[in-house]
Amino acid sequence: MEINRKVRSRKLNTRVDLTAMVSISFLLIIFFMVAAELAKPKIMDFGHGDSGCGPKPECNKPDENRILTVLLDDNDKMITYMGLIHSPVQNPKQVKYGRDGIRRELLNIDRKVHEYSARMGKPEIGVTVIIKPSKKSNYGNLVDILEEMNITGINSYAIVDYYTPEETKLLASN
């Protein structure tokens, strides 16, 4: 006589170890938190007069004694002027790259601005440099001027791609 025996398969343990998944989850959370913090925009104040001084237009305009504009053009051409283009504190002049050119100019102007700021009661305020590379200037010139900002210790600067008509004429004439 034959006995019908059913063959039963053994049940395997189906437990899954999630230790690695937890580690990866924490790494992803940390990555996205850091990425979100670095993606926040940074805002720089250009030293516009005293904040909240009122509706008077002359009260809210920038202090032209603290602003240096650097115009970059092709063939390593660089023109600097202090103040506003229509009424400069220092007339526009062409400056060369390097230690005896733009670096000396930046250090002299920063020293003068610190002296001016000390007379105004705020000795910690230095020069604000506005760097304006033209469409013809090369990337190396921009890197060079940013390196000069780092060497001279000027940390208040901005790169602007807008040229006024007066600045365009100034670059064309020199």
Coordinates of N, CA and C in Angstrom, one line a residue:
M1 N 0.8 -1.2 0.0 CA 0.0 0.0 0.0 C 0.9 1.3 0.0
E2 N 0.4 2.2 -0.8 CA 1.2 3.4 -0.9 C 0.5 4.5 -0.1
I3 N 1.3 5.3 0.5 CA 0.8 6.4 1.3 C 1.1 7.6 0.5
N4 N 0.1 8.4 0.3 CA 0.2 9.7 -0.4 C 0.8 10.7 0.6
R5 N 2.0 11.0 0.5 CA 2.6 12.0 1.3 C 2.8 13.3 0.5
K6 N 2.4 14.3 1.0 CA 2.6 15.6 0.3 C 4.0 16.1 0.7
V7 N 4.7 16.5 -0.2 CA 6.0 17.1 0.1 C 5.8 18.6 0.4
R8 N 6.1 18.9 1.5 CA 6.0 20.3 1.9 C 7.3 21.0 1.9
S9 N 7.3 22.2 1.3 CA 8.6 23.0 1.3 C 8.8 23.7 2.6
R10 N 10.0 23.9 2.9 CA 10.4 24.5 4.2 C 10.1 26.0 4.0
K11 N 9.6 26.6 5.0 CA 9.4 28.0 5.1 C 10.7 28.7 5.5
L12 N 11.2 29.6 4.6 CA 12.4 30.3 4.9 C 12.1 31.6 5.7
N13 N 13.1 32.0 6.4 CA 12.9 33.3 7.2 C 12.9 34.4 6.2
T14 N 11.9 35.3 6.2 CA 11.8 36.4 5.3 C 12.2 37.7 5.9
R15 N 12.9 37.7 6.9 CA 13.3 38.9 7.6 C 14.3 39.7 6.8
V16 N 14.1 41.0 6.7 CA 15.0 41.9 5.9 C 15.8 42.8 6.8
D17 N 17.1 42.9 6.7 CA 17.9 43.8 7.5 C 17.9 45.2 6.9
L18 N 17.4 46.2 7.6 CA 17.3 47.5 7.0 C 18.4 48.5 7.6
T19 N 19.4 47.9 8.2 CA 20.4 48.8 8.8 C 21.1 49.7 7.7
A20 N 21.4 49.1 6.6 CA 22.1 49.9 5.5 C 21.1 51.0 5.0
M21 N 19.8 50.7 4.9 CA 18.9 51.6 4.4 C 18.7 52.8 5.3
V22 N 18.8 52.6 6.6 CA 18.7 53.7 7.6 C 19.9 54.6 7.5
S23 N 21.1 54.0 7.3 CA 22.3 54.8 7.1 C 22.2 55.7 5.9
I24 N 21.8 55.1 4.8 CA 21.7 55.9 3.5 C 20.6 57.0 3.7
S25 N 19.6 56.7 4.4 CA 18.5 57.7 4.6 C 19.1 58.9 5.4
F26 N 19.8 58.7 6.4 CA 20.4 59.8 7.2 C 21.4 60.6 6.4
L27 N 22.2 59.9 5.5 CA 23.1 60.6 4.7 C 22.4 61.5 3.7
L28 N 21.3 61.0 3.1 CA 20.5 61.8 2.2 C 19.9 63.0 2.9
I29 N 19.4 62.8 4.1 CA 18.8 63.9 4.8 C 19.8 65.0 5.1
I30 N 21.0 64.6 5.5 CA 22.1 65.6 5.8 C 22.5 66.3 4.5
F31 N 22.6 65.5 3.4 CA 23.0 66.1 2.1 C 21.9 67.2 1.7
F32 N 20.7 66.9 1.7 CA 19.7 67.8 1.3 C 19.5 69.0 2.2
M33 N 19.8 68.9 3.5 CA 19.8 70.0 4.4 C 21.0 70.9 4.1
V34 N 22.1 70.4 3.8 CA 23.3 71.2 3.5 C 23.1 71.9 2.1
A35 N 22.5 71.2 1.2 CA 22.3 71.8 -0.2 C 21.3 72.9 -0.1
A36 N 20.3 72.7 0.7 CA 19.2 73.8 0.9 C 19.8 75.0 1.5
E37 N 20.7 74.8 2.5 CA 21.4 76.0 3.2 C 22.3 76.7 2.2
L38 N 23.0 76.0 1.4 CA 23.9 76.6 0.4 C 23.2 77.3 -0.7
A39 N 22.0 76.9 -1.0 CA 21.2 77.5 -2.1 C 20.5 78.8 -1.8
K40 N 20.6 79.2 -0.5 CA 19.9 80.4 -0.1 C 20.7 81.6 -0.7
P41 N 20.0 82.6 -1.2 CA 20.7 83.7 -1.8 C 21.4 84.6 -0.8
K42 N 22.5 85.1 -1.1 CA 23.3 86.0 -0.3 C 23.1 87.4 -0.7
I43 N 22.8 88.3 0.2 CA 22.5 89.7 -0.2 C 23.6 90.6 0.4
M44 N 24.1 91.5 -0.5 CA 25.2 92.4 0.0 C 24.7 93.9 -0.1
D45 N 25.0 94.6 1.0 CA 24.6 96.0 1.1 C 25.6 96.8 0.4
F46 N 25.2 97.8 -0.4 CA 26.2 98.6 -1.1 C 26.5 99.9 -0.3
G47 N 26.2 99.9 0.9 CA 26.5 101.1 1.7 C 25.6 102.3 1.3
H48 N 24.3 102.1 1.1 CA 23.4 103.2 0.8 C 23.1 104.0 2.0
G49 N 23.7 105.1 2.2 CA 23.4 106.1 3.3 C 22.9 105.4 4.5
D50 N 22.3 106.1 5.4 CA 21.7 105.6 6.6 C 20.4 104.9 6.3
S51 N 20.2 103.7 6.7 CA 18.9 103.1 6.4 C 17.8 103.7 7.1
G52 N 16.7 103.9 6.4 CA 15.5 104.4 7.1 C 15.6 105.9 7.3
C53 N 16.4 106.6 6.5 CA 16.6 108.1 6.8 C 15.4 108.9 6.3
G54 N 14.5 108.4 5.5 CA 13.4 109.1 5.1 C 13.2 109.1 3.6
P55 N 12.2 109.8 3.1 CA 11.8 109.8 1.7 C 12.7 110.7 0.8
K56 N 13.5 111.5 1.4 CA 14.3 112.4 0.6 C 15.3 111.7 -0.3
P57 N 15.3 112.0 -1.6 CA 16.2 111.2 -2.6 C 17.6 111.4 -2.3
E58 N 18.1 112.5 -1.8 CA 19.5 112.7 -1.5 C 19.9 111.9 -0.3
C59 N 19.0 111.5 0.5 CA 19.3 110.7 1.7 C 19.6 109.2 1.4
N60 N 18.9 108.7 0.4 CA 19.0 107.3 0.1 C 20.0 107.0 -1.1
K61 N 20.7 107.9 -1.5 CA 21.7 107.6 -2.6 C 23.0 107.1 -2.0
P62 N 23.7 106.3 -2.9 CA 24.9 105.7 -2.4 C 26.0 106.7 -2.1
D63 N 26.9 106.4 -1.2 CA 28.0 107.3 -0.9 C 29.1 107.1 -1.9
E64 N 29.2 108.1 -2.8 CA 30.2 108.0 -3.9 C 31.6 108.0 -3.5
N65 N 31.9 108.4 -2.2 CA 33.2 108.4 -1.7 C 33.7 107.0 -1.3
R66 N 32.8 106.1 -1.3 CA 33.2 104.7 -0.9 C 33.1 103.7 -2.1
I67 N 32.7 104.1 -3.3 CA 32.5 103.2 -4.4 C 33.6 103.4 -5.4
L68 N 34.2 102.3 -5.8 CA 35.2 102.2 -6.8 C 34.6 101.3 -7.9
T69 N 34.6 101.7 -9.1 CA 34.1 100.9 -10.3 C 35.3 100.5 -11.1
V70 N 35.4 99.2 -11.4 CA 36.5 98.7 -12.3 C 35.8 98.2 -13.5
L71 N 36.2 98.7 -14.7 CA 35.7 98.3 -16.0 C 36.7 97.4 -16.7
L72 N 36.3 96.2 -17.1 CA 37.2 95.3 -17.7 C 36.8 95.2 -19.2
D73 N 37.8 95.3 -20.1 CA 37.6 95.2 -21.5 C 38.6 94.2 -22.1
D74 N 38.5 94.1 -23.5 CA 39.5 93.2 -24.1 C 40.9 93.7 -24.1
N75 N 41.8 92.8 -24.5 CA 43.3 93.1 -24.5 C 43.8 93.6 -23.1
D76 N 43.3 93.0 -22.0 CA 43.8 93.3 -20.7 C 43.6 94.8 -20.3
K77 N 42.6 95.4 -20.9 CA 42.3 96.8 -20.6 C 41.4 96.9 -19.4
M78 N 41.8 97.8 -18.5 CA 41.1 98.0 -17.2 C 41.1 99.5 -16.9
I79 N 39.9 100.0 -16.7 CA 39.7 101.4 -16.3 C 39.0 101.5 -15.0
T80 N 39.5 102.3 -14.1 CA 38.9 102.5 -12.8 C 38.5 103.9 -12.6
Y81 N 37.4 104.1 -11.8 CA 37.0 105.5 -11.4 C 36.3 105.4 -10.0
M82 N 36.4 106.4 -9.3 CA 35.8 106.5 -7.9 C 34.6 107.3 -8.0
G83 N 33.5 106.9 -7.4 CA 32.3 107.7 -7.3 C 31.4 107.3 -8.5
L84 N 30.6 108.3 -8.9 CA 29.6 108.0 -10.0 C 30.2 108.5 -11.3
I85 N 29.8 107.9 -12.4 CA 30.5 108.2 -13.7 C 30.2 109.7 -14.1
H86 N 29.0 110.2 -13.8 CA 28.7 111.6 -14.3 C 29.4 112.7 -13.4
S87 N 29.7 112.3 -12.1 CA 30.4 113.2 -11.3 C 31.5 112.4 -10.4
P88 N 32.6 112.0 -11.1 CA 33.5 111.1 -10.4 C 34.3 111.9 -9.3
V89 N 34.6 111.2 -8.2 CA 35.4 111.7 -7.1 C 36.9 111.6 -7.6
Q90 N 37.2 110.5 -8.3 CA 38.5 110.3 -9.0 C 38.3 110.1 -10.4
N91 N 38.9 110.9 -11.3 CA 38.7 110.7 -12.7 C 39.1 109.3 -13.2
P92 N 38.4 108.9 -14.3 CA 38.7 107.6 -14.8 C 40.1 107.5 -15.3
K93 N 40.8 106.4 -15.0 CA 42.1 106.2 -15.5 C 42.4 104.7 -15.8
Q94 N 43.3 104.5 -16.8 CA 43.6 103.1 -17.1 C 44.6 102.6 -16.2
V95 N 44.4 101.3 -15.7 CA 45.3 100.7 -14.8 C 45.7 99.4 -15.3
K96 N 47.0 98.9 -15.0 CA 47.4 97.6 -15.4 C 47.2 96.6 -14.3
Y97 N 47.3 95.3 -14.7 CA 47.1 94.2 -13.7 C 48.4 94.1 -13.0
G98 N 48.4 93.5 -11.8 CA 49.6 93.1 -11.1 C 49.8 94.0 -9.8
R99 N 50.9 93.7 -9.2 CA 51.3 94.3 -7.9 C 51.4 95.9 -8.0
D100 N 52.1 96.3 -9.1 CA 52.3 97.8 -9.2 C 51.1 98.5 -9.9
G101 N 50.1 97.8 -10.3 CA 49.0 98.4 -11.0 C 47.8 98.4 -10.1
I102 N 46.9 97.5 -10.4 CA 45.6 97.5 -9.7 C 45.7 97.2 -8.2
R103 N 46.7 96.4 -7.8 CA 46.8 96.1 -6.4 C 47.2 97.3 -5.6
R104 N 48.1 98.1 -6.1 CA 48.5 99.3 -5.4 C 47.4 100.3 -5.4
E105 N 46.6 100.4 -6.5 CA 45.4 101.2 -6.6 C 44.4 100.9 -5.5
L106 N 44.1 99.6 -5.4 CA 43.1 99.1 -4.5 C 43.5 99.4 -3.0
L107 N 44.8 99.1 -2.7 CA 45.2 99.4 -1.4 C 45.2 100.8 -1.0
N108 N 45.6 101.7 -1.9 CA 45.5 103.2 -1.7 C 44.1 103.6 -1.5
I109 N 43.2 103.2 -2.4 CA 41.8 103.7 -2.3 C 41.2 103.1 -1.0
D110 N 41.5 101.9 -0.7 CA 40.9 101.3 0.6 C 41.4 102.0 1.8
R111 N 42.6 102.4 1.8 CA 43.2 103.2 2.9 C 42.5 104.6 3.0
K112 N 42.3 105.2 1.9 CA 41.6 106.5 1.9 C 40.2 106.4 2.3
V113 N 39.5 105.4 1.9 CA 38.1 105.2 2.3 C 38.0 104.9 3.8
H114 N 38.9 104.1 4.3 CA 38.9 103.9 5.8 C 39.1 105.2 6.5
E115 N 40.0 106.1 6.0 CA 40.2 107.4 6.7 C 39.0 108.2 6.6
Y116 N 38.3 108.2 5.4 CA 37.1 109.0 5.2 C 36.0 108.4 6.2
S117 N 35.9 107.1 6.2 CA 34.9 106.5 7.1 C 35.1 106.8 8.6
A118 N 36.4 106.9 8.9 CA 36.8 107.2 10.3 C 36.3 108.6 10.7
R119 N 36.5 109.5 9.7 CA 36.0 110.9 9.9 C 34.5 111.0 10.1
M120 N 33.8 110.1 9.4 CA 32.3 110.0 9.4 C 31.8 109.2 10.6
G121 N 32.7 108.6 11.4 CA 32.3 107.9 12.6 C 32.2 106.4 12.4
K122 N 32.5 105.9 11.2 CA 32.4 104.4 11.0 C 33.7 103.9 10.4
P123 N 34.7 103.8 11.2 CA 36.0 103.4 10.7 C 36.1 102.0 10.1
E124 N 35.1 101.1 10.4 CA 35.2 99.8 9.9 C 34.7 99.6 8.5
I125 N 34.1 100.7 7.9 CA 33.6 100.6 6.5 C 34.7 100.9 5.6
G126 N 34.9 100.0 4.6 CA 36.0 100.2 3.6 C 35.3 100.4 2.2
V127 N 36.1 100.3 1.2 CA 35.7 100.5 -0.1 C 34.8 99.4 -0.6
T128 N 33.8 99.7 -1.5 CA 33.0 98.8 -2.2 C 33.4 98.8 -3.6
V129 N 33.8 97.7 -4.2 CA 34.3 97.7 -5.6 C 33.2 97.1 -6.4
I130 N 32.9 97.7 -7.5 CA 31.9 97.2 -8.5 C 32.7 96.8 -9.7
I131 N 32.7 95.5 -10.0 CA 33.5 95.0 -11.1 C 32.5 94.8 -12.3
K132 N 32.9 95.4 -13.4 CA 32.0 95.4 -14.6 C 32.8 94.8 -15.8
P133 N 32.7 93.5 -16.0 CA 33.4 92.9 -17.2 C 32.5 93.2 -18.4
S134 N 33.2 93.6 -19.5 CA 32.4 93.8 -20.8 C 32.3 92.4 -21.5
K135 N 31.5 92.4 -22.5 CA 31.3 91.2 -23.3 C 32.6 90.8 -24.0
K136 N 33.5 91.7 -24.2 CA 34.8 91.4 -24.9 C 35.9 90.9 -23.9
S137 N 35.7 91.2 -22.6 CA 36.7 90.8 -21.7 C 36.7 89.3 -21.5
N138 N 37.9 88.8 -21.1 CA 38.0 87.3 -21.0 C 37.9 86.9 -19.6
Y139 N 37.6 85.6 -19.4 CA 37.4 85.0 -18.1 C 38.6 85.2 -17.2
G140 N 39.8 85.1 -17.8 CA 41.1 85.2 -17.0 C 41.2 86.6 -16.3
N141 N 40.7 87.7 -17.0 CA 40.8 89.0 -16.4 C 39.9 89.1 -15.2
L142 N 38.7 88.5 -15.3 CA 37.8 88.5 -14.1 C 38.4 87.7 -13.0
V143 N 39.0 86.6 -13.3 CA 39.7 85.8 -12.2 C 40.8 86.6 -11.6
D144 N 41.6 87.3 -12.4 CA 42.7 88.1 -11.9 C 42.2 89.2 -11.0
I145 N 41.1 89.9 -11.3 CA 40.6 91.0 -10.5 C 40.0 90.4 -9.2
L146 N 39.4 89.2 -9.2 CA 38.9 88.6 -8.0 C 40.0 88.1 -7.1
E147 N 41.1 87.7 -7.7 CA 42.3 87.3 -6.9 C 42.9 88.6 -6.3
E148 N 42.9 89.7 -6.9 CA 43.4 90.9 -6.3 C 42.5 91.4 -5.2
M149 N 41.2 91.1 -5.3 CA 40.2 91.4 -4.2 C 40.6 90.6 -2.9
N150 N 40.9 89.3 -3.2 CA 41.3 88.4 -2.1 C 42.7 88.8 -1.5
I151 N 43.6 89.2 -2.3 CA 45.0 89.5 -1.8 C 44.9 90.8 -1.0
T152 N 44.1 91.8 -1.5 CA 44.1 93.1 -0.8 C 43.2 93.0 0.4
G153 N 42.4 92.0 0.6 CA 41.5 91.8 1.8 C 40.2 92.6 1.6
I154 N 39.9 93.1 0.4 CA 38.6 93.8 0.2 C 37.5 92.7 0.0
N155 N 36.6 92.7 0.9 CA 35.6 91.6 0.8 C 34.2 92.2 0.4
S156 N 34.1 93.5 0.1 CA 32.9 94.1 -0.3 C 33.0 94.5 -1.8
Y157 N 32.5 93.5 -2.6 CA 32.6 93.8 -4.0 C 31.4 93.0 -4.7
A158 N 31.2 93.5 -5.9 CA 30.1 92.9 -6.7 C 30.5 92.8 -8.2
I159 N 30.0 91.8 -8.9 CA 30.2 91.7 -10.3 C 28.9 92.1 -11.0
V160 N 28.9 93.1 -11.8 CA 27.7 93.6 -12.5 C 28.0 93.6 -14.0
D161 N 27.0 93.1 -14.7 CA 27.2 93.0 -16.2 C 26.4 94.2 -16.9
Y162 N 26.1 95.2 -16.2 CA 25.4 96.3 -16.8 C 26.3 97.5 -17.0
Y163 N 26.4 98.0 -18.2 CA 27.2 99.2 -18.5 C 26.3 100.4 -18.8
T164 N 26.6 101.5 -18.3 CA 25.8 102.8 -18.6 C 26.4 103.2 -19.9
P165 N 25.6 104.1 -20.7 CA 26.1 104.6 -21.9 C 27.4 105.4 -21.7
E166 N 27.5 106.1 -20.6 CA 28.8 106.9 -20.4 C 30.0 105.9 -20.2
E167 N 29.8 104.8 -19.6 CA 30.9 103.8 -19.4 C 31.2 103.2 -20.7
T168 N 30.2 102.9 -21.6 CA 30.5 102.4 -22.9 C 31.3 103.4 -23.7
K169 N 31.0 104.7 -23.6 CA 31.8 105.7 -24.4 C 33.2 105.8 -23.8
L170 N 33.3 105.6 -22.5 CA 34.6 105.7 -21.8 C 35.5 104.6 -22.3
L171 N 35.0 103.4 -22.4 CA 35.8 102.2 -22.9 C 36.2 102.4 -24.4
A172 N 35.3 102.9 -25.1 CA 35.5 103.1 -26.6 C 36.6 104.2 -26.8
S173 N 36.6 105.2 -25.9 CA 37.5 106.3 -26.1 C 39.0 106.0 -25.7
N174 N 39.1 105.1 -24.7 CA 40.5 104.8 -24.2 C 41.0 103.7 -25.0

